[in-house]
Amino acid sequence: MTSALRSLLGGALALLVALLVLGLAADLLGDPVSRQIGPEGDAAASAALRAALGLDAPWLERVLRPMLDLFRGDLGTSSWLRRPAGEAVAEALGVTLRLALLAWPVGLAAGAALGLALAALPARLARLPLLLLAVPGFVVAVVAVEVFAVGLGWVPAAGYAGLRSLLLPAALLAGALAVKLALILQDGLRAIATEPFAIFAEARGLSATRRLLAYRLLPASALLARFGALQAGYLLGGALVMETVFALPGLGRLAVLALQHGDLPLLRAAMLAAGTGFLVARFVAEAAQAALDPRPTAARIA
Amino acid sequence: MIRALPWLGLLALAGLAAWLLPDPLALSPHRLLPPSLDHPLGTDPLGRDVAARLLAAAPGSLGLALAGLGAGLALALATALPAAWLDGRPAGRALCGTAQALLSFPPLWLPLVVLALAGRGAGAQVLCVALVLWADLHWILRGEARRVLAEPFVEGARAIGFGPTAILAREVLPNLAGPLLWLGLVKLRAAVVLLATLAFLGLGAAPPAPSWGGMAAEARDWFLDAPWLLAAPAGAIAASLLLASTLAASLRGHLGLMPHPTRRSGS
């Protein structure tokens, strides 16, 4: 538990540093005012926008102000959307949360089932799903959207209009999660099968089902819990690719668009939301693993 | 190594084709032609030869991935060796803590920060790959270095008065050559996929310059009419990943290395 807490604190520190660096970088990225009004624009208009965005302050204040505002709960104003960045991020977070909540349990269950099935196969055959990893996720997503959404018209191809829009991206995310999880779980199950307690269970003449569930799946559940919770963090951190392919107004797409528009307050706010979600998921992952499998902590004390 | 021969043949073929194919940026009225003898992989909506573009994109896709991988390995070595030597002391812990901290970003978000700060140039892309790979490589190389540091010949080197730099450079580093080469081949997958994904998201090189991820993004709108536009970059990516993993598997057989280095990342 203490090590999980330590990594949570370390991660929070890293996130703060990243946010601070993004604040420092405002000047490096070019002037958002000349980007919006154009270099030959009206001088009075650019001065007004400059003052509205707080860009006329001395640079130290410009760097520190976002951090101070952050602690007061103010995430700043998006220079691209011209609205509070916190609001935009909260809306996008809703979409990403729904996507993740849909994909995660399905992927976890399918991965566990697939892992059990693969562990029953000969080792050579069970390596075949590794080939799937040679195809990047965005290629699979593009083919799926063109076939199922554009070609067959089963689900909407782009935009967010309720649950139906989330079905295909969630299925793709769940599939990717299931393959990764299955490969890790089958490795774990194979390793556990050679442990003395598993051999002893066989020698006692226990049924195959009971051996599989109580003597192999139970010890492997710590692995499952840790990896599963970590992946929840990844999904929450923004299924960037899926949100781009399906034009879903989620957190990842918001961050990519913010980067393309040079909108640092928005990128910073999205980063804060994604990073916090990821850190919480990782904390749960490590705490769950420690609870299910106390061995590593016991070894550290000894 | 025998298993890698067909792949090396493929590379030689690609080199030969680079000679014979037309200019990758030349526009022509022959738009969206299916694969034929004149255009082995067809043409795109602007009449450009897909095969020529695929090859022209290789330096920007595969080359930058290799450069980022090399930078990541160098960075990881520079932190892993001191961290292994200073194991448990504050300086060593600080190095490990920094590597650990980078793991607290969800995948693909660290590159967003890097690209926001460093622009869209080749250097920024290389930096993205290096930083994303660094933490994993650091932990693996640190473990390997600690294993070597416990060997009797290191004890011997200490006894005859070698300093830390000499021991790390002359005793530990040569013993890491095998793991380094193999890790590089294993991590090449992550590097290529990362760069292709960034290009697909529209965060890669600027449009006229071809990249495999960018070509896949352009192919989207034409998928139902011209599926070869997507198949070509996807095939190039898959072929280079399979080549790397074939080489890695045969190398592992030769060196008798450990089986699973990527377990902790989960990505």
mmCIF file of N, CA, C and O in Angstrom, chain A residues 114-165:
data_model
loop_
_atom_site.group_PDB
_atom_site.id
_atom_site.type_symbol
_atom_site.label_atom_id
_atom_site.label_comp_id
_atom_site.label_asym_id
_atom_site.label_seq_id
_atom_site.Cartn_x
_atom_site.Cartn_y
_atom_site.Cartn_z
ATOM 1 N N LEU A 114 -10.581 -15.342 -23.149
ATOM 2 C CA LEU A 114 -9.637 -15.670 -24.222
ATOM 3 C C LEU A 114 -8.322 -16.184 -23.635
ATOM 4 O O LEU A 114 -7.713 -17.131 -24.156
ATOM 5 N N GLY A 115 -7.887 -15.573 -22.524
ATOM 6 C CA GLY A 115 -6.650 -16.010 -21.882
ATOM 7 C C GLY A 115 -6.762 -17.434 -21.389
ATOM 8 O O GLY A 115 -5.838 -18.241 -21.574
ATOM 9 N N LEU A 116 -7.895 -17.778 -20.768
ATOM 10 C CA LEU A 116 -8.115 -19.151 -20.297
ATOM 11 C C LEU A 116 -8.115 -20.119 -21.474
ATOM 12 O O LEU A 116 -7.523 -21.199 -21.405
ATOM 13 N N ALA A 117 -8.770 -19.710 -22.580
ATOM 14 C CA ALA A 117 -8.828 -20.586 -23.747
ATOM 15 C C ALA A 117 -7.437 -20.780 -24.340
ATOM 16 O O ALA A 117 -7.035 -21.906 -24.679
ATOM 17 N N LEU A 118 -6.664 -19.692 -24.432
ATOM 18 C CA LEU A 118 -5.315 -19.781 -25.016
ATOM 19 C C LEU A 118 -4.409 -20.649 -24.156
ATOM 20 O O LEU A 118 -3.568 -21.385 -24.664
ATOM 21 N N ALA A 119 -4.586 -20.550 -22.816
ATOM 22 C CA ALA A 119 -3.722 -21.324 -21.920
ATOM 23 C C ALA A 119 -3.970 -22.810 -22.085
ATOM 24 O O ALA A 119 -3.102 -23.627 -21.767
ATOM 25 N N ALA A 120 -5.154 -23.183 -22.590
ATOM 26 C CA ALA A 120 -5.461 -24.600 -22.781
ATOM 27 C C ALA A 120 -4.869 -25.114 -24.096
ATOM 28 O O ALA A 120 -4.766 -26.319 -24.298
ATOM 29 N N LEU A 121 -4.485 -24.192 -25.000
ATOM 30 C CA LEU A 121 -3.937 -24.594 -26.296
ATOM 31 C C LEU A 121 -2.451 -24.914 -26.154
ATOM 32 O O LEU A 121 -1.808 -24.483 -25.201
ATOM 33 N N PRO A 122 -1.882 -25.665 -27.138
ATOM 34 C CA PRO A 122 -0.426 -25.854 -27.145
ATOM 35 C C PRO A 122 0.278 -24.499 -27.273
ATOM 36 O O PRO A 122 -0.248 -23.578 -27.923
ATOM 37 N N ALA A 123 1.474 -24.385 -26.685
ATOM 38 C CA ALA A 123 2.156 -23.090 -26.598
ATOM 39 C C ALA A 123 2.379 -22.455 -27.972
ATOM 40 O O ALA A 123 2.289 -21.237 -28.119
ATOM 41 N N ARG A 124 2.674 -23.270 -28.990
ATOM 42 C CA ARG A 124 2.983 -22.690 -30.301
ATOM 43 C C ARG A 124 1.767 -21.996 -30.900
ATOM 44 O O ARG A 124 1.872 -20.896 -31.434
ATOM 45 N N LEU A 125 0.605 -22.660 -30.796
ATOM 46 C CA LEU A 125 -0.621 -22.079 -31.343
ATOM 47 C C LEU A 125 -1.009 -20.813 -30.584
ATOM 48 O O LEU A 125 -1.500 -19.853 -31.165
ATOM 49 N N ALA A 126 -0.769 -20.824 -29.259
ATOM 50 C CA ALA A 126 -1.222 -19.724 -28.418
ATOM 51 C C ALA A 126 -0.456 -18.446 -28.711
ATOM 52 O O ALA A 126 -0.857 -17.367 -28.287
ATOM 53 N N ARG A 127 0.655 -18.543 -29.452
ATOM 54 C CA ARG A 127 1.424 -17.339 -29.781
ATOM 55 C C ARG A 127 0.818 -16.593 -30.964
ATOM 56 O O ARG A 127 1.211 -15.471 -31.245
ATOM 57 N N LEU A 128 -0.109 -17.226 -31.678
ATOM 58 C CA LEU A 128 -0.627 -16.627 -32.905
ATOM 59 C C LEU A 128 -1.236 -15.234 -32.721
ATOM 60 O O LEU A 128 -1.025 -14.371 -33.568
ATOM 61 N N PRO A 129 -2.000 -14.968 -31.617
ATOM 62 C CA PRO A 129 -2.565 -13.618 -31.471
ATOM 63 C C PRO A 129 -1.505 -12.524 -31.457
ATOM 64 O O PRO A 129 -1.813 -11.362 -31.717
ATOM 65 N N LEU A 130 -0.234 -12.912 -31.195
ATOM 66 C CA LEU A 130 0.842 -11.908 -31.232
ATOM 67 C C LEU A 130 0.916 -11.248 -32.604
ATOM 68 O O LEU A 130 1.294 -10.082 -32.714
ATOM 69 N N LEU A 131 0.554 -12.006 -33.643
ATOM 70 C CA LEU A 131 0.596 -11.452 -34.999
ATOM 71 C C LEU A 131 -0.327 -10.246 -35.124
ATOM 72 O O LEU A 131 -0.045 -9.322 -35.872
ATOM 73 N N LEU A 132 -1.445 -10.276 -34.365
ATOM 74 C CA LEU A 132 -2.392 -9.169 -34.419
ATOM 75 C C LEU A 132 -1.731 -7.859 -34.009
ATOM 76 O O LEU A 132 -2.129 -6.783 -34.450
ATOM 77 N N LEU A 133 -0.727 -7.966 -33.129
ATOM 78 C CA LEU A 133 -0.083 -6.760 -32.628
ATOM 79 C C LEU A 133 0.757 -6.077 -33.701
ATOM 80 O O LEU A 133 1.214 -4.957 -33.511
ATOM 81 N N ALA A 134 0.980 -6.759 -34.845
ATOM 82 C CA ALA A 134 1.769 -6.142 -35.915
ATOM 83 C C ALA A 134 0.934 -5.137 -36.702
ATOM 84 O O ALA A 134 1.480 -4.356 -37.464
ATOM 85 N N VAL A 135 -0.381 -5.167 -36.547
ATOM 86 C CA VAL A 135 -1.241 -4.212 -37.257
ATOM 87 C C VAL A 135 -1.576 -3.077 -36.294
ATOM 88 O O VAL A 135 -2.148 -3.315 -35.239
ATOM 89 N N PRO A 136 -1.211 -1.829 -36.645
ATOM 90 C CA PRO A 136 -1.510 -0.719 -35.736
ATOM 91 C C PRO A 136 -3.015 -0.573 -35.528
ATOM 92 O O PRO A 136 -3.801 -0.849 -36.437
ATOM 93 N N GLY A 137 -3.407 -0.112 -34.332
ATOM 94 C CA GLY A 137 -4.813 0.009 -33.983
ATOM 95 C C GLY A 137 -5.598 0.894 -34.946
ATOM 96 O O GLY A 137 -6.756 0.608 -35.254
ATOM 97 N N PHE A 138 -4.959 1.960 -35.467
ATOM 98 C CA PHE A 138 -5.738 2.881 -36.297
ATOM 99 C C PHE A 138 -6.138 2.244 -37.622
ATOM 100 O O PHE A 138 -7.170 2.596 -38.188
ATOM 101 N N VAL A 139 -5.339 1.288 -38.111
ATOM 102 C CA VAL A 139 -5.702 0.612 -39.360
ATOM 103 C C VAL A 139 -6.961 -0.220 -39.147
ATOM 104 O O VAL A 139 -7.916 -0.160 -39.934
ATOM 105 N N VAL A 140 -6.994 -0.981 -38.048
ATOM 106 C CA VAL A 140 -8.174 -1.788 -37.725
ATOM 107 C C VAL A 140 -9.389 -0.880 -37.582
ATOM 108 O O VAL A 140 -10.471 -1.176 -38.097
ATOM 109 N N ALA A 141 -9.205 0.260 -36.895
ATOM 110 C CA ALA A 141 -10.326 1.173 -36.656
ATOM 111 C C ALA A 141 -10.865 1.723 -37.968
ATOM 112 O O ALA A 141 -12.081 1.789 -38.169
ATOM 113 N N VAL A 142 -9.968 2.109 -38.874
ATOM 114 C CA VAL A 142 -10.415 2.681 -40.149
ATOM 115 C C VAL A 142 -11.184 1.645 -40.949
ATOM 116 O O VAL A 142 -12.270 1.918 -41.480
ATOM 117 N N VAL A 143 -10.653 0.419 -41.029
ATOM 118 C CA VAL A 143 -11.344 -0.634 -41.776
ATOM 119 C C VAL A 143 -12.724 -0.879 -41.159
ATOM 120 O O VAL A 143 -13.736 -0.951 -41.864
ATOM 121 N N ALA A 144 -12.778 -0.945 -39.803
ATOM 122 C CA ALA A 144 -14.057 -1.226 -39.139
ATOM 123 C C ALA A 144 -15.068 -0.122 -39.402
ATOM 124 O O ALA A 144 -16.230 -0.398 -39.695
ATOM 125 N N VAL A 145 -14.639 1.130 -39.330
ATOM 126 C CA VAL A 145 -15.602 2.220 -39.505
ATOM 127 C C VAL A 145 -16.107 2.265 -40.943
ATOM 128 O O VAL A 145 -17.289 2.509 -41.204
ATOM 129 N N GLU A 146 -15.212 1.990 -41.917
ATOM 130 C CA GLU A 146 -15.645 2.033 -43.307
ATOM 131 C C GLU A 146 -16.592 0.886 -43.616
ATOM 132 O O GLU A 146 -17.558 1.052 -44.354
ATOM 133 N N VAL A 147 -16.318 -0.304 -43.043
ATOM 134 C CA VAL A 147 -17.155 -1.466 -43.348
ATOM 135 C C VAL A 147 -18.485 -1.396 -42.591
ATOM 136 O O VAL A 147 -19.555 -1.451 -43.196
ATOM 137 N N PHE A 148 -18.420 -1.228 -41.260
ATOM 138 C CA PHE A 148 -19.631 -1.352 -40.456
ATOM 139 C C PHE A 148 -20.461 -0.074 -40.425
ATOM 140 O O PHE A 148 -21.678 -0.138 -40.338
ATOM 141 N N ALA A 149 -19.810 1.078 -40.479
ATOM 142 C CA ALA A 149 -20.561 2.325 -40.367
ATOM 143 C C ALA A 149 -20.890 2.901 -41.743
ATOM 144 O O ALA A 149 -22.051 3.167 -42.047
ATOM 145 N N VAL A 150 -19.861 3.053 -42.608
ATOM 146 C CA VAL A 150 -20.113 3.675 -43.912
ATOM 147 C C VAL A 150 -20.746 2.670 -44.868
ATOM 148 O O VAL A 150 -21.764 2.945 -45.507
ATOM 149 N N GLY A 151 -20.167 1.463 -44.947
ATOM 150 C CA GLY A 151 -20.642 0.461 -45.894
ATOM 151 C C GLY A 151 -21.986 -0.126 -45.497
ATOM 152 O O GLY A 151 -22.963 -0.050 -46.246
ATOM 153 N N LEU A 152 -22.059 -0.706 -44.315
ATOM 154 C CA LEU A 152 -23.281 -1.407 -43.901
ATOM 155 C C LEU A 152 -24.258 -0.497 -43.178
ATOM 156 O O LEU A 152 -25.437 -0.834 -43.072
ATOM 157 N N GLY A 153 -23.767 0.633 -42.666
ATOM 158 C CA GLY A 153 -24.658 1.597 -42.035
ATOM 159 C C GLY A 153 -25.282 1.127 -40.727
ATOM 160 O O GLY A 153 -26.360 1.572 -40.357
ATOM 161 N N TRP A 154 -24.618 0.204 -40.005
ATOM 162 C CA TRP A 154 -25.179 -0.296 -38.751
ATOM 163 C C TRP A 154 -25.120 0.738 -37.640
ATOM 164 O O TRP A 154 -26.000 0.802 -36.789
ATOM 165 N N VAL A 155 -24.030 1.508 -37.602
ATOM 166 C CA VAL A 155 -23.833 2.490 -36.536
ATOM 167 C C VAL A 155 -23.391 3.795 -37.174
ATOM 168 O O VAL A 155 -22.924 3.795 -38.313
ATOM 169 N N PRO A 156 -23.554 4.934 -36.471
ATOM 170 C CA PRO A 156 -23.080 6.214 -37.027
ATOM 171 C C PRO A 156 -21.570 6.175 -37.244
ATOM 172 O O PRO A 156 -20.843 5.540 -36.478
ATOM 173 N N ALA A 157 -21.107 6.855 -38.314
ATOM 174 C CA ALA A 157 -19.681 6.817 -38.649
ATOM 175 C C ALA A 157 -18.913 7.911 -37.928
ATOM 176 O O ALA A 157 -17.712 7.777 -37.700
ATOM 177 N N ALA A 158 -19.563 9.007 -37.572
ATOM 178 C CA ALA A 158 -18.825 10.112 -36.970
ATOM 179 C C ALA A 158 -19.737 10.906 -36.054
ATOM 180 O O ALA A 158 -20.959 10.916 -36.234
ATOM 181 N N GLY A 159 -19.143 11.547 -35.079
ATOM 182 C CA GLY A 159 -19.893 12.407 -34.171
ATOM 183 C C GLY A 159 -20.499 11.623 -33.017
ATOM 184 O O GLY A 159 -20.460 10.391 -32.996
ATOM 185 N N TYR A 160 -21.054 12.379 -32.065
ATOM 186 C CA TYR A 160 -21.606 11.739 -30.884
ATOM 187 C C TYR A 160 -23.095 12.020 -30.821
ATOM 188 O O TYR A 160 -23.511 13.167 -30.716
ATOM 189 N N ALA A 161 -23.899 10.952 -30.961
ATOM 190 C CA ALA A 161 -25.350 11.108 -30.857
ATOM 191 C C ALA A 161 -25.883 9.964 -30.008
ATOM 192 O O ALA A 161 -26.592 9.090 -30.487
ATOM 193 N N GLY A 162 -25.480 9.944 -28.745
ATOM 194 C CA GLY A 162 -25.985 8.919 -27.849
ATOM 195 C C GLY A 162 -25.212 7.625 -27.920
ATOM 196 O O GLY A 162 -24.175 7.517 -28.588
ATOM 197 N N LEU A 163 -25.737 6.627 -27.256
ATOM 198 C CA LEU A 163 -25.038 5.368 -27.029
ATOM 199 C C LEU A 163 -24.621 4.679 -28.330
ATOM 200 O O LEU A 163 -23.554 4.077 -28.416
ATOM 201 N N ARG A 164 -25.492 4.783 -29.372
ATOM 202 C CA ARG A 164 -25.201 4.069 -30.614
ATOM 203 C C ARG A 164 -23.852 4.477 -31.210
ATOM 204 O O ARG A 164 -23.173 3.661 -31.830
ATOM 205 N N SER A 165 -23.483 5.745 -31.030
ATOM 206 C CA SER A 165 -22.208 6.224 -31.576
ATOM 207 C C SER A 165 -21.023 5.574 -30.878
ATOM 208 O O SER A 165 -19.930 5.535 -31.425
#
